[in-house]
Coordinates of N, CA, C and O in Angstrom, one line a residue:
M1 N 80.5 124.1 88.2 CA 81.6 125.1 88.2 C 82.6 124.7 87.1 O 83.1 125.6 86.4
L2 N 82.9 123.4 87.0 CA 83.9 123.0 85.9 C 83.3 123.2 84.5 O 84.1 123.5 83.6
Q3 N 82.0 123.1 84.4 CA 81.4 123.3 83.1 C 81.4 124.7 82.7 O 81.6 125.0 81.5
K4 N 81.3 125.6 83.6 CA 81.3 127.1 83.3 C 82.7 127.6 83.1 O 82.9 128.6 82.4
T5 N 83.7 127.0 83.7 CA 85.0 127.4 83.7 C 85.9 126.3 83.2 O 86.5 125.6 84.1
P6 N 86.1 126.0 81.9 CA 86.8 124.8 81.5 C 88.2 124.8 81.9 O 88.8 123.7 81.9
R7 N 88.9 125.9 82.1 CA 90.3 125.9 82.5 C 90.5 125.7 84.0 O 91.7 125.6 84.4
L8 N 89.5 125.7 84.7 CA 89.6 125.5 86.2 C 90.0 124.1 86.5 O 89.4 123.1 86.0
K9 N 91.0 123.9 87.3 CA 91.4 122.6 87.8 C 91.2 122.6 89.3 O 91.5 123.5 90.0
I10 N 90.8 121.4 89.8 CA 90.6 121.3 91.2 C 91.4 120.1 91.7 O 91.4 119.0 91.1
L11 N 92.1 120.3 92.8 CA 92.9 119.2 93.4 C 92.3 118.9 94.8 O 92.1 119.8 95.6
L12 N 92.0 117.7 95.0 CA 91.4 117.3 96.3 C 92.4 116.3 96.9 O 92.8 115.3 96.3
S13 N 92.7 116.5 98.1 CA 93.6 115.6 98.8 C 92.8 114.9 100.0 O 92.1 115.6 100.7
S14 N 93.0 113.6 100.1 CA 92.3 112.9 101.2 C 93.0 111.6 101.4 O 93.9 111.1 100.7
R15 N 92.7 111.0 102.5 CA 93.2 109.6 102.8 C 92.4 108.6 102.0 O 91.2 108.9 101.6
P16 N 93.0 107.5 101.6 CA 92.3 106.6 100.7 C 91.3 105.7 101.4 O 91.4 104.5 101.5
Q17 N 90.3 106.3 102.0 CA 89.2 105.6 102.7 C 88.2 105.1 101.7 O 87.8 105.9 100.8
D18 N 87.6 104.0 101.9 CA 86.6 103.4 100.9 C 85.5 104.3 100.7 O 85.0 104.5 99.5
E19 N 84.9 105.0 101.7 CA 83.8 105.9 101.5 C 84.1 107.0 100.6 O 83.3 107.5 99.8
I20 N 85.3 107.6 100.8 CA 85.7 108.7 99.9 C 86.0 108.2 98.5 O 85.5 108.9 97.6
L21 N 86.7 107.1 98.3 CA 87.0 106.6 97.0 C 85.7 106.3 96.2 O 85.7 106.5 95.0
E22 N 84.7 105.8 96.9 CA 83.5 105.5 96.2 C 82.8 106.7 95.6 O 82.3 106.7 94.5
Q23 N 82.9 107.8 96.3 CA 82.3 109.1 95.9 C 83.1 109.7 94.8 O 82.6 110.5 94.0
L24 N 84.3 109.3 94.6 CA 85.2 109.9 93.6 C 85.3 109.0 92.4 O 86.2 109.1 91.5
H25 N 84.4 108.1 92.3 CA 84.3 107.1 91.1 C 84.3 107.9 89.8 O 83.5 108.8 89.6
G26 N 85.2 107.5 88.9 CA 85.3 108.1 87.6 C 86.2 109.3 87.5 O 86.3 109.9 86.4
T27 N 86.8 109.8 88.6 CA 87.7 110.9 88.6 C 89.1 110.4 88.5 O 89.4 109.3 88.9
T28 N 90.0 111.2 88.0 CA 91.4 110.9 87.9 C 92.0 110.9 89.3 O 91.7 111.8 90.0
K29 N 92.7 109.9 89.6 CA 93.3 109.8 91.0 C 94.8 109.6 90.9 O 95.3 108.9 90.0
I30 N 95.5 110.2 91.9 CA 96.9 109.9 92.1 C 97.0 109.3 93.5 O 96.7 110.0 94.4
N31 N 97.6 108.1 93.6 CA 97.7 107.5 94.9 C 99.1 107.7 95.3 O 100.1 107.1 94.8
L32 N 99.3 108.4 96.4 CA 100.6 108.6 97.0 C 100.7 107.8 98.3 O 100.2 108.3 99.3
S33 N 101.3 106.7 98.2 CA 101.4 105.9 99.4 C 102.6 106.5 100.3 O 103.4 107.2 99.8
S34 N 102.6 106.1 101.5 CA 103.6 106.5 102.4 C 105.0 106.1 101.9 O 105.2 105.0 101.4
D35 N 106.0 107.0 102.0 CA 107.3 106.7 101.6 C 108.3 107.2 102.6 O 108.3 108.4 102.9
D36 N 109.1 106.4 103.1 CA 110.0 106.7 104.2 C 111.0 107.8 103.8 O 111.3 108.7 104.6
R37 N 111.5 107.8 102.6 CA 112.5 108.8 102.2 C 111.8 110.2 102.1 O 112.3 111.2 102.5
R38 N 110.6 110.2 101.5 CA 109.8 111.5 101.4 C 109.5 112.0 102.8 O 109.7 113.2 103.1
D39 N 109.1 111.1 103.7 CA 108.8 111.5 105.1 C 110.0 112.1 105.7 O 110.0 113.1 106.4
R40 N 111.2 111.5 105.5 CA 112.4 112.0 106.1 C 112.8 113.4 105.6 O 113.2 114.3 106.3
V41 N 112.6 113.7 104.3 CA 112.8 115.0 103.7 C 111.9 116.0 104.4 O 112.3 117.1 104.8
I42 N 110.6 115.7 104.5 CA 109.6 116.6 105.1 C 110.0 116.9 106.5 O 110.0 118.0 107.0
V43 N 110.3 115.8 107.3 CA 110.7 116.0 108.7 C 111.9 116.8 108.8 O 112.0 117.8 109.6
D44 N 112.9 116.5 108.0 CA 114.2 117.2 108.1 C 114.0 118.7 107.8 O 114.5 119.5 108.6
R45 N 113.3 119.0 106.8 CA 113.1 120.4 106.4 C 112.3 121.2 107.5 O 112.6 122.3 107.9
T46 N 111.3 120.5 108.0 CA 110.4 121.1 109.1 C 111.2 121.4 110.3 O 111.2 122.4 110.9
V47 N 112.0 120.4 110.8 CA 112.8 120.5 112.0 C 113.9 121.6 111.8 O 114.1 122.4 112.7
E48 N 114.6 121.6 110.7 CA 115.6 122.6 110.4 C 115.0 124.0 110.4 O 115.6 124.9 110.8
R49 N 113.8 124.1 109.8 CA 113.2 125.5 109.7 C 112.7 125.9 111.1 O 112.8 127.1 111.4
K50 N 112.1 125.0 111.8 CA 111.4 125.4 113.1 C 112.2 125.3 114.3 O 112.0 126.0 115.3
L51 N 113.2 124.3 114.3 CA 113.9 124.0 115.6 C 115.4 124.1 115.4 O 116.2 123.4 116.0
S52 N 115.8 125.0 114.5 CA 117.3 125.1 114.3 C 118.1 125.5 115.5 O 119.3 125.3 115.5
N53 N 117.4 126.0 116.5 CA 118.1 126.5 117.7 C 118.4 125.3 118.7 O 119.1 125.5 119.7
L54 N 117.9 124.2 118.4 CA 118.1 123.0 119.3 C 119.5 122.4 119.1 O 120.1 122.5 118.0
P55 N 120.1 121.8 120.1 CA 121.4 121.1 119.9 C 121.3 120.0 118.8 O 120.2 119.4 118.6
V56 N 122.4 119.8 118.2 CA 122.4 118.8 117.0 C 121.9 117.5 117.4 O 121.1 116.8 116.7
N57 N 122.3 117.0 118.6 CA 121.9 115.6 119.0 C 120.3 115.5 119.2 O 119.7 114.5 119.0
V58 N 119.7 116.6 119.7 CA 118.3 116.6 120.0 C 117.6 116.7 118.6 O 116.6 116.0 118.4
R59 N 118.0 117.5 117.7 CA 117.4 117.6 116.3 C 117.5 116.2 115.7 O 116.6 115.8 115.0
A60 N 118.7 115.6 115.8 CA 118.9 114.2 115.2 C 117.9 113.2 115.7 O 117.3 112.4 115.0
L61 N 117.6 113.3 117.0 CA 116.6 112.4 117.7 C 115.2 112.7 117.1 O 114.5 111.7 116.8
I62 N 114.9 113.9 117.0 CA 113.6 114.3 116.5 C 113.4 113.8 115.1 O 112.4 113.2 114.7
I63 N 114.4 114.1 114.2 CA 114.3 113.7 112.8 C 114.2 112.2 112.7 O 113.4 111.7 111.9
E64 N 115.0 111.5 113.4 CA 115.0 110.0 113.3 C 113.6 109.5 113.7 O 113.0 108.6 113.1
T65 N 113.1 109.9 114.9 CA 111.9 109.4 115.4 C 110.7 109.8 114.6 O 109.9 108.9 114.2
L66 N 110.6 111.1 114.2 CA 109.4 111.5 113.4 C 109.4 110.9 112.0 O 108.4 110.5 111.5
S67 N 110.6 110.7 111.4 CA 110.7 110.1 110.1 C 110.2 108.7 110.1 O 109.5 108.2 109.2
R68 N 110.5 108.0 111.2 CA 110.1 106.6 111.3 C 108.6 106.4 111.5 O 108.0 105.5 111.1
L69 N 108.0 107.4 112.2 CA 106.6 107.3 112.6 C 105.6 108.1 111.8 O 104.4 107.9 111.9
A70 N 106.1 109.0 110.9 CA 105.2 109.9 110.2 C 104.1 109.2 109.3 O 103.0 109.7 109.2
Q71 N 104.4 108.1 108.7 CA 103.4 107.3 107.9 C 102.8 108.2 106.8 O 101.6 108.1 106.6
G72 N 103.6 109.1 106.3 CA 103.0 110.0 105.2 C 102.2 111.2 105.7 O 101.7 111.9 104.8
S73 N 102.2 111.4 106.9 CA 101.3 112.5 107.5 C 102.2 113.8 107.7 O 102.7 113.9 108.8
A74 N 102.2 114.7 106.8 CA 103.0 115.9 106.9 C 102.3 116.8 108.0 O 102.9 117.5 108.7
I75 N 101.0 116.7 108.0 CA 100.2 117.5 109.0 C 100.6 117.1 110.4 O 100.9 117.9 111.3
W76 N 100.7 115.8 110.7 CA 101.1 115.3 112.0 C 102.5 115.7 112.3 O 102.8 116.2 113.4
T77 N 103.4 115.6 111.3 CA 104.8 116.1 111.5 C 104.8 117.5 112.0 O 105.5 117.9 112.9
K78 N 104.1 118.3 111.2 CA 104.1 119.8 111.5 C 103.5 120.0 112.9 O 104.1 120.8 113.7
M79 N 102.5 119.3 113.3 CA 101.9 119.5 114.6 C 102.8 119.1 115.7 O 102.9 119.9 116.7
I80 N 103.5 118.0 115.6 CA 104.5 117.6 116.6 C 105.6 118.6 116.7 O 106.0 119.0 117.8
V81 N 106.2 119.0 115.6 CA 107.3 120.0 115.6 C 106.8 121.3 116.3 O 107.6 121.9 117.1
E82 N 105.6 121.8 116.0 CA 105.1 123.0 116.6 C 104.9 122.8 118.1 O 105.1 123.7 118.9
L83 N 104.4 121.6 118.5 CA 104.2 121.4 119.9 C 105.6 121.4 120.6 O 105.7 121.9 121.7
I84 N 106.6 120.8 120.0 CA 107.9 120.8 120.6 C 108.4 122.3 120.8 O 108.9 122.7 121.8
E85 N 108.1 123.1 119.7 CA 108.5 124.5 119.8 C 107.8 125.3 120.9 O 108.4 126.0 121.7
V86 N 106.5 125.0 121.0 CA 105.7 125.7 122.1 C 106.1 125.2 123.5 O 106.2 126.1 124.4
R87 N 106.4 124.0 123.6 CA 106.7 123.5 125.0 C 108.2 123.8 125.3 O 108.6 123.5 126.4
R88 N 108.9 124.2 124.3 CA 110.3 124.6 124.5 C 111.2 123.5 125.1 O 112.0 123.7 126.0
I89 N 111.0 122.3 124.6 CA 111.8 121.1 125.0 C 113.1 121.3 124.3 O 113.2 121.3 123.1
R90 N 114.2 121.3 125.1 CA 115.5 121.5 124.5 C 116.5 120.4 124.8 O 117.4 120.2 124.0
A91 N 116.4 119.7 125.9 CA 117.3 118.7 126.4 C 117.0 117.4 125.8 O 115.8 117.1 125.5
L92 N 118.0 116.5 125.7 CA 117.8 115.2 125.1 C 116.9 114.3 125.8 O 116.0 113.7 125.2
D93 N 117.1 114.1 127.1 CA 116.2 113.2 127.9 C 114.7 113.6 127.9 O 113.8 112.8 127.7
P94 N 114.4 114.9 128.2 CA 113.0 115.3 128.1 C 112.4 115.1 126.7 O 111.2 114.8 126.5
M95 N 113.3 115.4 125.7 CA 112.8 115.2 124.3 C 112.5 113.7 124.1 O 111.5 113.4 123.4
R96 N 113.4 112.8 124.5 CA 113.1 111.4 124.3 C 111.8 111.0 125.0 O 111.0 110.2 124.5
T97 N 111.6 111.5 126.2 CA 110.4 111.2 126.9 C 109.1 111.7 126.2 O 108.2 111.0 126.0
F98 N 109.2 112.9 125.7 CA 108.1 113.5 124.9 C 107.8 112.6 123.7 O 106.7 112.3 123.4
L99 N 108.9 112.3 122.9 CA 108.7 111.5 121.7 C 108.2 110.1 122.0 O 107.4 109.6 121.1
D100 N 108.5 109.5 123.1 CA 108.0 108.2 123.5 C 106.5 108.2 123.8 O 105.8 107.2 123.6
R101 N 106.0 109.4 124.3 CA 104.6 109.5 124.8 C 103.7 110.1 123.8 O 102.5 110.1 124.0
M102 N 104.2 110.7 122.7 CA 103.3 111.4 121.7 C 102.3 110.5 121.0 O 102.6 109.3 120.8
S103 N 101.2 111.0 120.5 CA 100.3 110.3 119.7 C 100.8 110.0 118.3 O 101.5 110.8 117.7
L104 N 100.5 108.9 117.8 CA 100.9 108.5 116.4 C 99.9 109.1 115.4 O 98.8 109.4 115.7
P105 N 100.3 109.2 114.1 CA 99.5 109.7 113.0 C 98.1 109.0 112.9 O 97.1 109.7 112.7
A106 N 98.1 107.7 113.1 CA 96.9 107.0 113.0 C 95.9 107.4 114.1 O 94.6 107.3 113.9
Q107 N 96.4 107.9 115.2 CA 95.5 108.3 116.3 C 94.9 109.7 116.0 O 94.1 110.2 116.8
L108 N 95.4 110.4 115.0 CA 94.9 111.8 114.7 C 93.5 111.8 114.4 O 92.7 112.7 115.0
S109 N 93.0 110.9 113.6 CA 91.5 111.0 113.2 C 90.7 110.6 114.4 O 89.6 111.2 114.6
E110 N 91.2 109.7 115.3 CA 90.4 109.4 116.5 C 90.4 110.6 117.4 O 89.3 110.9 118.0
L111 N 91.4 111.4 117.5 CA 91.5 112.6 118.3 C 90.5 113.6 117.7 O 89.7 114.2 118.5
Y112 N 90.4 113.8 116.4 CA 89.5 114.7 115.8 C 88.0 114.3 116.1 O 87.2 115.2 116.4
I113 N 87.7 113.0 116.0 CA 86.4 112.6 116.3 C 86.0 112.8 117.7 O 84.9 113.3 118.0
S114 N 86.9 112.5 118.6 CA 86.7 112.8 120.0 C 86.4 114.3 120.3 O 85.5 114.6 121.0
L115 N 87.3 115.1 119.8 CA 87.1 116.6 120.0 C 85.8 117.1 119.4 O 85.1 117.8 120.0
F116 N 85.5 116.6 118.2 CA 84.2 117.0 117.6 C 83.0 116.6 118.4 O 82.2 117.4 118.7
S117 N 83.0 115.4 118.9 CA 81.9 114.9 119.8 C 81.8 115.7 121.1 O 80.8 116.1 121.5
R118 N 83.0 115.9 121.7 CA 83.0 116.6 123.0 C 82.6 118.1 122.9 O 81.9 118.6 123.7
C119 N 83.0 118.7 121.8 CA 82.7 120.1 121.6 C 81.3 120.4 121.1 O 80.8 121.5 121.1
T120 N 80.6 119.4 120.6 CA 79.3 119.7 119.9 C 78.1 119.0 120.6 O 77.0 119.2 120.2
T121 N 78.4 118.2 121.6 CA 77.3 117.4 122.2 C 76.3 118.4 122.8 O 76.6 119.3 123.5
N122 N 75.0 118.1 122.4 CA 73.8 118.9 122.8 C 74.0 120.4 122.6 O 73.5 121.2 123.3
N123 N 74.8 120.8 121.6 CA 74.9 122.2 121.3 C 75.0 122.5 119.8 O 76.0 122.4 119.2
P124 N 73.8 122.7 119.2 CA 73.7 122.9 117.7 C 74.6 124.1 117.2 O 75.1 124.0 116.1
E125 N 74.7 125.1 118.0 CA 75.6 126.2 117.6 C 77.0 125.8 117.5 O 77.7 126.1 116.5
N126 N 77.5 125.1 118.5 CA 78.9 124.6 118.4 C 79.1 123.6 117.2 O 80.1 123.6 116.6
R127 N 78.1 122.8 117.0 CA 78.1 121.8 115.9 C 78.3 122.5 114.6 O 79.1 122.2 113.7
K128 N 77.5 123.6 114.4 CA 77.6 124.4 113.2 C 79.0 125.0 113.0 O 79.6 125.0 112.0
L129 N 79.5 125.6 114.1 CA 80.8 126.2 114.1 C 81.9 125.3 113.8 O 82.8 125.6 113.0
V130 N 81.9 124.1 114.4 CA 82.9 123.1 114.1 C 82.8 122.6 112.7 O 83.8 122.4 112.0
A131 N 81.6 122.4 112.2 CA 81.4 122.0 110.8 C 82.0 123.0 109.8 O 82.7 122.7 108.9
V132 N 81.8 124.3 110.1 CA 82.3 125.4 109.2 C 83.9 125.4 109.3 O 84.6 125.5 108.3
T133 N 84.4 125.2 110.5 CA 85.8 125.1 110.7 C 86.5 124.0 109.9 O 87.5 124.2 109.3
L134 N 85.8 122.8 110.0 CA 86.3 121.7 109.3 C 86.3 121.9 107.7 O 87.2 121.5 107.0
E135 N 85.2 122.6 107.3 CA 85.1 122.9 105.9 C 86.3 123.9 105.4 O 86.9 123.7 104.4
V136 N 86.6 124.8 106.3 CA 87.7 125.8 106.0 C 89.0 125.0 106.0 O 89.8 125.2 105.1
L137 N 89.2 124.1 106.9 CA 90.4 123.3 106.9 C 90.5 122.4 105.7 O 91.6 122.2 105.1
A138 N 89.4 121.9 105.2 CA 89.4 121.1 104.0 C 89.8 121.9 102.8 O 90.4 121.4 101.9
I139 N 89.4 123.2 102.8 CA 89.8 124.0 101.7 C 91.3 124.4 101.7 O 91.9 124.4 100.6
I140 N 91.8 124.6 102.9 CA 93.2 124.9 103.0 C 94.0 123.7 102.6 O 94.9 123.6 101.9

């Protein structure tokens, strides 16, 4: 595709896992390691945009906790903020309890693997459907 369309540029985003990096041998790479200040900006903007109706002290707790734990995962941050929004957690103590019990970003891939296995076991149709879904997510 790149040979037929010389002005086409492709950007691929992934975690720096050895298996992936080996397949990208010879390509230009930009390594963005986790940065606490960048995580804080992402968390702050996401919380202000999605949870602006919460009391100031609750928003401050969310921002402080998620900024500290995000480890560069904007997807994880967005998922946690959306979960807070869906569960309608508004008070400080229930929020503190929720934030203490939530999954960390490193556990996200384990969750994906578990869900993939559970949803596709002995079901080729589901396996195909999940594979297509993951491909679509990879494109987005």
